[in-house]
CSV table of N, CA and C in Angstrom, one decimal:
chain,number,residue,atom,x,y,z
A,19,UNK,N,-14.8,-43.7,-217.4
A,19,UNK,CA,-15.6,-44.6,-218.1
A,19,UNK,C,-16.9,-44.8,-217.4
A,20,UNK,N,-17.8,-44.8,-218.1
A,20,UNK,CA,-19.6,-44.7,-217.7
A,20,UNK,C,-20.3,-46.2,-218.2
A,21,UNK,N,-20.4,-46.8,-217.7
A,21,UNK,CA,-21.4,-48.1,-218.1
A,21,UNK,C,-22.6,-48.2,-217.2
A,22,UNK,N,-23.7,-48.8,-218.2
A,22,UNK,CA,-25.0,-48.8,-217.6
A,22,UNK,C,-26.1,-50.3,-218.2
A,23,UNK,N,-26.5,-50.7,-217.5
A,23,UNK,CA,-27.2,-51.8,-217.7
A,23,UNK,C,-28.7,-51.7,-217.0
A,24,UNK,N,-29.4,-52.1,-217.8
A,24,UNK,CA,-31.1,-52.0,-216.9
A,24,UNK,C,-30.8,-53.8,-216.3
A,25,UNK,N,-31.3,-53.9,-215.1
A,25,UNK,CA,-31.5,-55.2,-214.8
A,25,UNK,C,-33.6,-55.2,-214.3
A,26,UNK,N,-33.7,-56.5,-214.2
A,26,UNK,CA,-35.3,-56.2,-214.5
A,26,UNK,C,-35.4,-56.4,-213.0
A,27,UNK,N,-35.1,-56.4,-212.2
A,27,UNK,CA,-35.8,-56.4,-210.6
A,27,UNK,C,-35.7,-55.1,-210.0
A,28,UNK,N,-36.2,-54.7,-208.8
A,28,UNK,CA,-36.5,-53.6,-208.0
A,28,UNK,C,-35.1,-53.1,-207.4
A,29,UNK,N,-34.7,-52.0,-207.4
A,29,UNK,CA,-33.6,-51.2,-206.6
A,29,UNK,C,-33.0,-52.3,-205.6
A,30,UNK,N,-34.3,-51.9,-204.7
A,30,UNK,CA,-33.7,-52.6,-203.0
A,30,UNK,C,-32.8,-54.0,-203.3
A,31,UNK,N,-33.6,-54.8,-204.0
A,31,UNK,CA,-32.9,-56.6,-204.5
A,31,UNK,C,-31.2,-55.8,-205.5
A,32,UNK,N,-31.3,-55.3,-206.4
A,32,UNK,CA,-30.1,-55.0,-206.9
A,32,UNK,C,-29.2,-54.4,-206.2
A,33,UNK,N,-29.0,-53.5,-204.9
A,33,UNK,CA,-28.3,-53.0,-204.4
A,33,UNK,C,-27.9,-54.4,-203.3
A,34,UNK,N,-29.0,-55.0,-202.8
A,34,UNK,CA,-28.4,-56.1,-201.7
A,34,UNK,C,-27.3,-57.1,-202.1
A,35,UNK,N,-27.8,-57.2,-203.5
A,35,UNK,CA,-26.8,-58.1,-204.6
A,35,UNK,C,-25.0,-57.5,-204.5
A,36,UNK,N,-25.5,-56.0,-204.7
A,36,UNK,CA,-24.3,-55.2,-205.3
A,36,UNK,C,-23.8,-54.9,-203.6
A,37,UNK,N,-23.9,-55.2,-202.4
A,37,UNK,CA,-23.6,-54.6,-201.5
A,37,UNK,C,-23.2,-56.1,-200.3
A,38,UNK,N,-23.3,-57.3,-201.1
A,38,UNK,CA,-23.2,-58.4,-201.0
A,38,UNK,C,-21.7,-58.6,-201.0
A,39,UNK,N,-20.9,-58.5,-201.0
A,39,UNK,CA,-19.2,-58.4,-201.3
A,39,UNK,C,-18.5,-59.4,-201.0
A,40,UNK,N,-19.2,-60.0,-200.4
A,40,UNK,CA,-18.8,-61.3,-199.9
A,40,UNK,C,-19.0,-62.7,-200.8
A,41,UNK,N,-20.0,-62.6,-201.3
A,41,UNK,CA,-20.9,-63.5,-202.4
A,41,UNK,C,-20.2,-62.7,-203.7
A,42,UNK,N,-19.6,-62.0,-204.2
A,42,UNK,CA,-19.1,-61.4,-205.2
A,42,UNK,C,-18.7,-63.0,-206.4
A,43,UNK,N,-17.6,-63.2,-205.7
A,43,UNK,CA,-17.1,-64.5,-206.2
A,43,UNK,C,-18.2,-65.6,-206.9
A,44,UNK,N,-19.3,-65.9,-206.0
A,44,UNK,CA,-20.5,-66.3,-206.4
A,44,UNK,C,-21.1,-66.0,-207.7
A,45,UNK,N,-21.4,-64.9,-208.2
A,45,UNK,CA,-22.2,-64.1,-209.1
A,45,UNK,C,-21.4,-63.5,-210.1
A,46,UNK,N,-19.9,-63.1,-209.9
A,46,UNK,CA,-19.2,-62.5,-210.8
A,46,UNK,C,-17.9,-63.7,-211.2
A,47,UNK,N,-18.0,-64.1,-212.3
A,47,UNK,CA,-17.2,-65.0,-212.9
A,47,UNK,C,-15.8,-64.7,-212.6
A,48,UNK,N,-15.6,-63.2,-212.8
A,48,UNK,CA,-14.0,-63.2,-212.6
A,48,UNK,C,-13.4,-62.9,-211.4
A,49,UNK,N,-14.3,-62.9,-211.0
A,49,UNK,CA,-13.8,-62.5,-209.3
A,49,UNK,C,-13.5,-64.2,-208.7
A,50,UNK,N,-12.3,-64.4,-207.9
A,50,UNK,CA,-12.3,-65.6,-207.4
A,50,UNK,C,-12.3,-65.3,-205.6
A,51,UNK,N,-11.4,-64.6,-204.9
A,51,UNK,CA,-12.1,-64.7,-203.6
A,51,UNK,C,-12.1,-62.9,-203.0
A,52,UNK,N,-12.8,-62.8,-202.5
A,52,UNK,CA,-12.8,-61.8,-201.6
A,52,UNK,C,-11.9,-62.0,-200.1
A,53,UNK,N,-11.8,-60.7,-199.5
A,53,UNK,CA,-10.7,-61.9,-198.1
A,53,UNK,C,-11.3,-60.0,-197.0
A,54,UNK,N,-12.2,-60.0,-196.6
A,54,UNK,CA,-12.5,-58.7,-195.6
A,54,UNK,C,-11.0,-58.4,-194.6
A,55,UNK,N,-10.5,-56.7,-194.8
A,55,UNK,CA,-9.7,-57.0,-194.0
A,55,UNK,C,-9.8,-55.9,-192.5
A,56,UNK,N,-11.2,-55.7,-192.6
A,56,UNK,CA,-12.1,-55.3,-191.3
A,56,UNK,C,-13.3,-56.2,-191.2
A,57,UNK,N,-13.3,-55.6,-189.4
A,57,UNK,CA,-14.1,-56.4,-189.3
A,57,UNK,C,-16.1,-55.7,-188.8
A,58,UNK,N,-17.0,-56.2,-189.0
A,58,UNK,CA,-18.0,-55.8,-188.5
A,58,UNK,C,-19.1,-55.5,-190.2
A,59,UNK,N,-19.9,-55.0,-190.0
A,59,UNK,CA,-20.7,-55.0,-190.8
A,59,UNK,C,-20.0,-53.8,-192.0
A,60,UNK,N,-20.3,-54.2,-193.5
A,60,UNK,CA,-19.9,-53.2,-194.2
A,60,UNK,C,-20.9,-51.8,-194.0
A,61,UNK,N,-19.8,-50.9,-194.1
A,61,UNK,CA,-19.8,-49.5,-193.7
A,61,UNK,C,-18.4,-48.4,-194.4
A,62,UNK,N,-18.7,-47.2,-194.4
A,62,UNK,CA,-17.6,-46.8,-194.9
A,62,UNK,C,-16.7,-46.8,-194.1
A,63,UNK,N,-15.9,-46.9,-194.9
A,63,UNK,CA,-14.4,-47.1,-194.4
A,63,UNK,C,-13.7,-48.7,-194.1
A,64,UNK,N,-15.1,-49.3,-194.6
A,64,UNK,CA,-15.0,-51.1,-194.4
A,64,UNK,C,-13.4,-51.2,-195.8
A,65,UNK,N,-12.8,-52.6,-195.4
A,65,UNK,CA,-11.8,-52.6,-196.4
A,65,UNK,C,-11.6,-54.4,-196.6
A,66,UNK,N,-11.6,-54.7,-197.9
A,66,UNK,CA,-11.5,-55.9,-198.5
A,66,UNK,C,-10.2,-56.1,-199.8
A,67,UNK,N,-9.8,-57.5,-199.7
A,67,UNK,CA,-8.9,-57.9,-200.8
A,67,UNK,C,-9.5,-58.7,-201.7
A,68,UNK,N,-9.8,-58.1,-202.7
A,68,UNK,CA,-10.1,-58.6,-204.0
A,68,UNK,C,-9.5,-59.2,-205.4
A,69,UNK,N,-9.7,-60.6,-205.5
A,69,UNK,CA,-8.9,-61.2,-206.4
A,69,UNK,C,-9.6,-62.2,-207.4
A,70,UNK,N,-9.1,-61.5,-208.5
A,70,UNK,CA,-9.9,-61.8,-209.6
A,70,UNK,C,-8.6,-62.2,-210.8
A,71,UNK,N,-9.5,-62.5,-211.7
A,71,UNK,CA,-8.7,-62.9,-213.1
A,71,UNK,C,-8.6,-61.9,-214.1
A,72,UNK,N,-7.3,-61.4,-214.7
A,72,UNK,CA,-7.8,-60.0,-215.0
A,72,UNK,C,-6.5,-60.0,-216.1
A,73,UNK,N,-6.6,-60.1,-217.6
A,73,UNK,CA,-5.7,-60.2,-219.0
A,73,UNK,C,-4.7,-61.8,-218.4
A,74,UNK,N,-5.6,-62.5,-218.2
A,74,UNK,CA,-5.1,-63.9,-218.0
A,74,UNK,C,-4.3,-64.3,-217.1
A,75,UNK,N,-4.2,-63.8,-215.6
A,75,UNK,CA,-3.7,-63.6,-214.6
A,75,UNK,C,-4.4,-63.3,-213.3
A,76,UNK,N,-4.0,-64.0,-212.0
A,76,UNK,CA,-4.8,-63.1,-211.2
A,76,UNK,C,-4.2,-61.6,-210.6
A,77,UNK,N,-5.3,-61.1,-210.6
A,77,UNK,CA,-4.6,-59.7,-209.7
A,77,UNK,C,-5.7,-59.4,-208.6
A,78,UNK,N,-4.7,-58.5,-207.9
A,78,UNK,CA,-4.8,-58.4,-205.9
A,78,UNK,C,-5.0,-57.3,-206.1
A,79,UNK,N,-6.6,-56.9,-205.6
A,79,UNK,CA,-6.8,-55.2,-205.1
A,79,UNK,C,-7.4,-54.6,-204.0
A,80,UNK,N,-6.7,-54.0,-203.0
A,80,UNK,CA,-7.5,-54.1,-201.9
A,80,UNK,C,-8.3,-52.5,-202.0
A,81,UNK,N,-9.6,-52.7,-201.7
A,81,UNK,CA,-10.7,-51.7,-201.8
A,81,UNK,C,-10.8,-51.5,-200.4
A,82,UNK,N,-11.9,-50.1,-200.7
A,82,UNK,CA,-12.3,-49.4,-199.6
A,82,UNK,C,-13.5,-48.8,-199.9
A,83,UNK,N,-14.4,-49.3,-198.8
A,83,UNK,CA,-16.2,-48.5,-199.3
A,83,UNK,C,-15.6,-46.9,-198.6
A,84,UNK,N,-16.1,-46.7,-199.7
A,84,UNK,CA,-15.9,-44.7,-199.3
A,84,UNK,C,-17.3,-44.2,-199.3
A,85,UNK,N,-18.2,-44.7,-199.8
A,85,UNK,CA,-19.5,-44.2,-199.2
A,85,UNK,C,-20.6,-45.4,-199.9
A,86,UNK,N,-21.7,-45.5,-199.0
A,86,UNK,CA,-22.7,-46.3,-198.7
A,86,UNK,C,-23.8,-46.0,-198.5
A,87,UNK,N,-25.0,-46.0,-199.3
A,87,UNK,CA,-25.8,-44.9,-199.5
A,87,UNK,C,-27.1,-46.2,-199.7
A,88,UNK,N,-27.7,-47.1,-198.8
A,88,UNK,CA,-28.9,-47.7,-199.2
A,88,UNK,C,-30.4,-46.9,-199.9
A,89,UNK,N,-30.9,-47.3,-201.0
A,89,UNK,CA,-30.7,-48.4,-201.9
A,89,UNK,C,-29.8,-47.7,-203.2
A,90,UNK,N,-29.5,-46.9,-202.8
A,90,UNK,CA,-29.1,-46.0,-204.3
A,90,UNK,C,-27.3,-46.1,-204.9
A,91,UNK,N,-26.2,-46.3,-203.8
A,91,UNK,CA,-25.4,-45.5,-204.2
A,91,UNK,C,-23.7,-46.3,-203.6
A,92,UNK,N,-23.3,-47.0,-203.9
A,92,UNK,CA,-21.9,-47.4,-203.2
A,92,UNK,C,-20.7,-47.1,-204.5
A,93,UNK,N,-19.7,-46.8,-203.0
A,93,UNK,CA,-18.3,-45.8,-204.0
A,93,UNK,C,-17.1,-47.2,-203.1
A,94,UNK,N,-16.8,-47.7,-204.2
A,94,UNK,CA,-15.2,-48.3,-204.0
A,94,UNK,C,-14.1,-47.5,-204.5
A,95,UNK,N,-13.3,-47.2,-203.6
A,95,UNK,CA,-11.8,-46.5,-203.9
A,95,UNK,C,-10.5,-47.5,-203.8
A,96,UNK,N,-9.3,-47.5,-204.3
A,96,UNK,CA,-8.5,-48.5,-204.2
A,96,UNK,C,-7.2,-47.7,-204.8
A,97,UNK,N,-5.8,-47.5,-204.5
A,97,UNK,CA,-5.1,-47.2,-205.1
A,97,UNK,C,-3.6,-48.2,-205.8
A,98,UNK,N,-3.3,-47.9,-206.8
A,98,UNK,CA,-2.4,-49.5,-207.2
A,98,UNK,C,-1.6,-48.6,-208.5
A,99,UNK,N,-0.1,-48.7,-207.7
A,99,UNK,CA,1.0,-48.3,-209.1
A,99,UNK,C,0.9,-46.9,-209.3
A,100,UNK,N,0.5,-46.2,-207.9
A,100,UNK,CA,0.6,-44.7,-208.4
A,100,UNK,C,-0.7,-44.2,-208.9
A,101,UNK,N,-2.0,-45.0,-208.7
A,101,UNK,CA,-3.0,-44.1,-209.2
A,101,UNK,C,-4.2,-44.3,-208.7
A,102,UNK,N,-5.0,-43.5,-208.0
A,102,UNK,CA,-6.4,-43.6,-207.2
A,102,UNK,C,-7.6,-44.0,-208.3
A,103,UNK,N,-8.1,-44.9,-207.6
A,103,UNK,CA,-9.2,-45.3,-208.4
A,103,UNK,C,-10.8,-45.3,-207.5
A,104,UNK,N,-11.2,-44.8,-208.6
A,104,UNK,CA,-12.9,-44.6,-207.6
A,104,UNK,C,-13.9,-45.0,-208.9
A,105,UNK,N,-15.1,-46.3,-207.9
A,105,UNK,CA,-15.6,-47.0,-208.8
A,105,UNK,C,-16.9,-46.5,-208.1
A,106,UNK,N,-17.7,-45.8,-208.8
A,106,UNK,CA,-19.2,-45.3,-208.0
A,106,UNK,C,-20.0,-46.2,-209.1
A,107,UNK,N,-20.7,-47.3,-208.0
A,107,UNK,CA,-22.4,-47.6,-208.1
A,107,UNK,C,-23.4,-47.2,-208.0
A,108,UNK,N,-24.6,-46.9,-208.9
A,108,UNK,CA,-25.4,-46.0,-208.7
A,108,UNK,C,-26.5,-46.7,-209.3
A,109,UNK,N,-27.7,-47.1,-208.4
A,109,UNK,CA,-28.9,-48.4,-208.4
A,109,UNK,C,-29.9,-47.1,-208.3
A,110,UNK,N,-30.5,-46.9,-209.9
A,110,UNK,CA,-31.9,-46.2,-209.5
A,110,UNK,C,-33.2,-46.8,-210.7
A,111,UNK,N,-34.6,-46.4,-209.8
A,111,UNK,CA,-35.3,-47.3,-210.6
A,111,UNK,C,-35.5,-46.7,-212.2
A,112,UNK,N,-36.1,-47.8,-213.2
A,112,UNK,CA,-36.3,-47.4,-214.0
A,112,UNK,C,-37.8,-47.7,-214.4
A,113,UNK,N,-38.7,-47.8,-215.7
A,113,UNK,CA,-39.4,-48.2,-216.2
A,113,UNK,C,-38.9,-50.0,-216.0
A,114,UNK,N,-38.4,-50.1,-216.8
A,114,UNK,CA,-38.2,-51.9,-216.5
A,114,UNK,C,-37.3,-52.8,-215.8
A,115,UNK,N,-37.5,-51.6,-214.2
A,115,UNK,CA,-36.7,-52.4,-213.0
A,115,UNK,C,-35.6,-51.5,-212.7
A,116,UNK,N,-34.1,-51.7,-212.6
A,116,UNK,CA,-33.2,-50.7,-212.1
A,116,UNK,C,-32.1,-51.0,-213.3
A,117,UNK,N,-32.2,-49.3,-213.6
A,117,UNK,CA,-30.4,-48.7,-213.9
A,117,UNK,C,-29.9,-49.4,-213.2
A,118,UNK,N,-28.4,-49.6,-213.6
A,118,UNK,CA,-27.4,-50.2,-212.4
A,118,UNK,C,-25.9,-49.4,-213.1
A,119,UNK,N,-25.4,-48.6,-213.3
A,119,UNK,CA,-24.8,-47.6,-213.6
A,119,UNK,C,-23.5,-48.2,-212.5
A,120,UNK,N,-22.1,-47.8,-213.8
A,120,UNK,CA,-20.6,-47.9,-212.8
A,120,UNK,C,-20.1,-47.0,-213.8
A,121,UNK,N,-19.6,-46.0,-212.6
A,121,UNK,CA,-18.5,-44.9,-213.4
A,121,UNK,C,-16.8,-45.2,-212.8
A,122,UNK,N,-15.9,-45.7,-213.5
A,122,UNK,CA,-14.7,-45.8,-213.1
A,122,UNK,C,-13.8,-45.2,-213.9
A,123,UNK,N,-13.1,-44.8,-212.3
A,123,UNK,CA,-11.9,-43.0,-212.8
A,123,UNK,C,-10.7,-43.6,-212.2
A,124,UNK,N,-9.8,-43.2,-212.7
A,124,UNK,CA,-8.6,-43.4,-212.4
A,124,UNK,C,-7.8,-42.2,-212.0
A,125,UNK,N,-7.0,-41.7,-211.2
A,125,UNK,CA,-6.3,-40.3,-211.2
A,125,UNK,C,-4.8,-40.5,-211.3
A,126,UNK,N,-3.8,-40.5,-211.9
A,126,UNK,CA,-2.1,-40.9,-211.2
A,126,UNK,C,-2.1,-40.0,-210.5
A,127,UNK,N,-1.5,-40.4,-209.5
A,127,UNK,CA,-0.4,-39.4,-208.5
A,127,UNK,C,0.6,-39.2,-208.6
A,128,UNK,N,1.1,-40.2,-208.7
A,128,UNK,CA,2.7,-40.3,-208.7
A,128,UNK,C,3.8,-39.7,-210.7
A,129,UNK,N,4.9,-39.5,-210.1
A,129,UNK,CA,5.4,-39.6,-212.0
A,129,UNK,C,5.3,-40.4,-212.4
A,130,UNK,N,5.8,-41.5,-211.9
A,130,UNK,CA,5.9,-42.8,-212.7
A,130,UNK,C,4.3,-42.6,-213.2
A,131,UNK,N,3.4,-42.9,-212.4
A,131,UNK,CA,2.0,-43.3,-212.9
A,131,UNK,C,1.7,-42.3,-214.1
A,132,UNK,N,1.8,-41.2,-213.7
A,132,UNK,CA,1.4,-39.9,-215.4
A,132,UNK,C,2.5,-40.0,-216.3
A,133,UNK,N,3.6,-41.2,-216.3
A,133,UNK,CA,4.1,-41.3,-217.2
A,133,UNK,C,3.4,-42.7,-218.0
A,134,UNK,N,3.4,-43.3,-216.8
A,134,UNK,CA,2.4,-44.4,-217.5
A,134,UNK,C,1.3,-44.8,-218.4
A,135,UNK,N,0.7,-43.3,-218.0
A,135,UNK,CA,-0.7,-43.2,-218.3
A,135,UNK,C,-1.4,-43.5,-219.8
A,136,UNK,N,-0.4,-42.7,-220.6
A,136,UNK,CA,-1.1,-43.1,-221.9
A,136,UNK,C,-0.6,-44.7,-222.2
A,137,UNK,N,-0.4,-45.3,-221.7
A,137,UNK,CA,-0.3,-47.0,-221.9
A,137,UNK,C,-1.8,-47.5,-221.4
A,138,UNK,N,-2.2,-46.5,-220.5
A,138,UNK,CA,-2.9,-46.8,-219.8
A,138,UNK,C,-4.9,-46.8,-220.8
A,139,UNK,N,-4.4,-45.7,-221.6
A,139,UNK,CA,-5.5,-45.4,-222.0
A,139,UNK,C,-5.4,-46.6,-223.1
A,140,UNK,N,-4.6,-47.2,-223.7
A,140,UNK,CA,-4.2,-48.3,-224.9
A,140,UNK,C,-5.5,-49.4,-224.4
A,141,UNK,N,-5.4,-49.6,-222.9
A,141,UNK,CA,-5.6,-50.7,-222.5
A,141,UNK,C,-7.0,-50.5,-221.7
A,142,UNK,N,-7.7,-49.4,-222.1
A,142,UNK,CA,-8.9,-49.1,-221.4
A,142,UNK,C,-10.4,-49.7,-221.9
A,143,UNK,N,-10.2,-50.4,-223.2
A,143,UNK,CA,-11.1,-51.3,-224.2
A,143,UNK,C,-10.7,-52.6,-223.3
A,144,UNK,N,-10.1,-53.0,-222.8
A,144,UNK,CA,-9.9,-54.3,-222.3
A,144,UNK,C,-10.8,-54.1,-220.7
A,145,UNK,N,-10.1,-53.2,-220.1
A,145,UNK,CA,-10.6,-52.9,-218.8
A,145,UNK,C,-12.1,-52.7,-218.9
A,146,UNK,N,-12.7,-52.1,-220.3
A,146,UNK,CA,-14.5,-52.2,-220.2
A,146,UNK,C,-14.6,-53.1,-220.3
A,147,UNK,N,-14.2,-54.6,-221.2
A,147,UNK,CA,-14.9,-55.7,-221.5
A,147,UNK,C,-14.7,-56.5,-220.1
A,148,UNK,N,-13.8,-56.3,-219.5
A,148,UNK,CA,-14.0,-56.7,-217.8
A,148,UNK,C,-15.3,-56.5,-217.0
A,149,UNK,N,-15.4,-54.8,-216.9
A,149,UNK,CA,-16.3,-54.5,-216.8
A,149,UNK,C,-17.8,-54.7,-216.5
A,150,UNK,N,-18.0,-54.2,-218.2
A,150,UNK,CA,-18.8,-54.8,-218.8
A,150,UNK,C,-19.3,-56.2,-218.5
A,151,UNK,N,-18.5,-57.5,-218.6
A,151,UNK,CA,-18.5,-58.9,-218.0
A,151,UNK,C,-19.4,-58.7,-216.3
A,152,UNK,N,-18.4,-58.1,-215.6
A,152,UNK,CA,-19.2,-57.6,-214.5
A,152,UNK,C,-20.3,-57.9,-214.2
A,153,UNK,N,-21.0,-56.4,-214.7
A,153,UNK,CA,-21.9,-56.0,-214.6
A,153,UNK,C,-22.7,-56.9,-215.7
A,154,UNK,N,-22.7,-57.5,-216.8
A,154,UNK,CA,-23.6,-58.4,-217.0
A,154,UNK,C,-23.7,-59.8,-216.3
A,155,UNK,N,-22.8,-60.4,-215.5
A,155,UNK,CA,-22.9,-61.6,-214.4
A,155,UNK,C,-23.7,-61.1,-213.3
A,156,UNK,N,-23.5,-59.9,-213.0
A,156,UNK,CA,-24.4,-59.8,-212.0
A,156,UNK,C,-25.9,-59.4,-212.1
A,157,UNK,N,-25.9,-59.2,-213.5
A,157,UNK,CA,-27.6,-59.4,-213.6
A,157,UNK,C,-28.1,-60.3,-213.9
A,158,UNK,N,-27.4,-61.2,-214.6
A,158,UNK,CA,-27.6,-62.2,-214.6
A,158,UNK,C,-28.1,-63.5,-213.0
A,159,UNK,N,-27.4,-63.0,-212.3
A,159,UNK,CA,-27.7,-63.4,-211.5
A,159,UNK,C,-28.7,-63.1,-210.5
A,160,UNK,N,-28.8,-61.6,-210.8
A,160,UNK,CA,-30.2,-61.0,-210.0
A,160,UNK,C,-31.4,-61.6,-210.4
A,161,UNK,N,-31.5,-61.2,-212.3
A,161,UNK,CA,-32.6,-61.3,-212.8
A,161,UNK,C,-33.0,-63.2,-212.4
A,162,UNK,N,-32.1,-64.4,-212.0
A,162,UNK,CA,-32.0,-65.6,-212.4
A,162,UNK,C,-33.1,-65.7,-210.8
A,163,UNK,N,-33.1,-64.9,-210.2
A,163,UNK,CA,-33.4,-65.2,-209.0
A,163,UNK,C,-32.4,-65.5,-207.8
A,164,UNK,N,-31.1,-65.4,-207.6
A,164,UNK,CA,-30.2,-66.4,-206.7
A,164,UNK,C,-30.1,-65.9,-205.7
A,165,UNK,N,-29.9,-65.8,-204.5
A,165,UNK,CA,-30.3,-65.6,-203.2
A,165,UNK,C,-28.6,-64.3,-203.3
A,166,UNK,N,-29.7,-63.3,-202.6
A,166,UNK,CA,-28.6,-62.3,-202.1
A,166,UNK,C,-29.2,-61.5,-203.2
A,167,UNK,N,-29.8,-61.9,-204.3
A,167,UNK,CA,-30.4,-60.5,-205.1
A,167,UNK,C,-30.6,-61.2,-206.1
């Protein structure tokens, strides 16, 4: 799945925003806490527990920056129920401020998960309007001015 939004400010501000993980909670509605479960500055291989509200429930996902690319480019990976997920950010400028671009893949590993799967695709219109949500709170919050981007 490919989603893309123009936000109206400059790269550098929308990547600080987006590389902010801490303030997540702050700026994205559905996100309720973050919890870092390394320590030192984010980098790859940095790892966090993320918990958000997700088909009227909370759910627990612990991520992993797999690559960190200032101002352009951050890759979250996470695996949950048999199936690797990789969520690439990709901050480039445009005419009216920055693309802000999210590609999210899913792969199963496991049987169970490729048996799963086509339930999986049932429920993939729900998972964009998450998404989607997302990425419009967070420009919203860029474009509003709020400290961190």
């Amino acid at each position: 799945m490919r989603l893309e939004t123009v936000v109206g400010a400059p790269p550098e501000r929308v990547f600080a925003a987006l590389v902010d993980i801490a303030g997540w909670p702050q700026r994205i509605a559905a996100i309720r806490r973050i919890e870092f479960l390394s320590d030192g500055p984010l980098a790859v291989g940095s790892r966090f527990r993320e918990t958000r509200m997700m088909f009227g429930r909370e759910a627990v996902e612990e991520m992993t920056v797999a690559a960190i690319e200032a101002p352009s480019r951050l890759v979250l990976t996470a695996c949950n129920h048999g199936t690797d997920y990789r969520m690439t950010h990709l901050v480039e400028p445009s005419v009216s401020g920055t693309r802000l671009t999210l590609v999210f893949e899913g792969v199963p590993r496991t049987l169970a998960a490729r048996l799963l799967a086509p339930l999986g695709r049932i429920m993939i219109r729900s998972v964009r309007k998450h998404m989607e949500g997302d990425l419009a709170d967070l420009k919203r919050h860029i474009e509003g001015g709020g400290e961190g981007g």
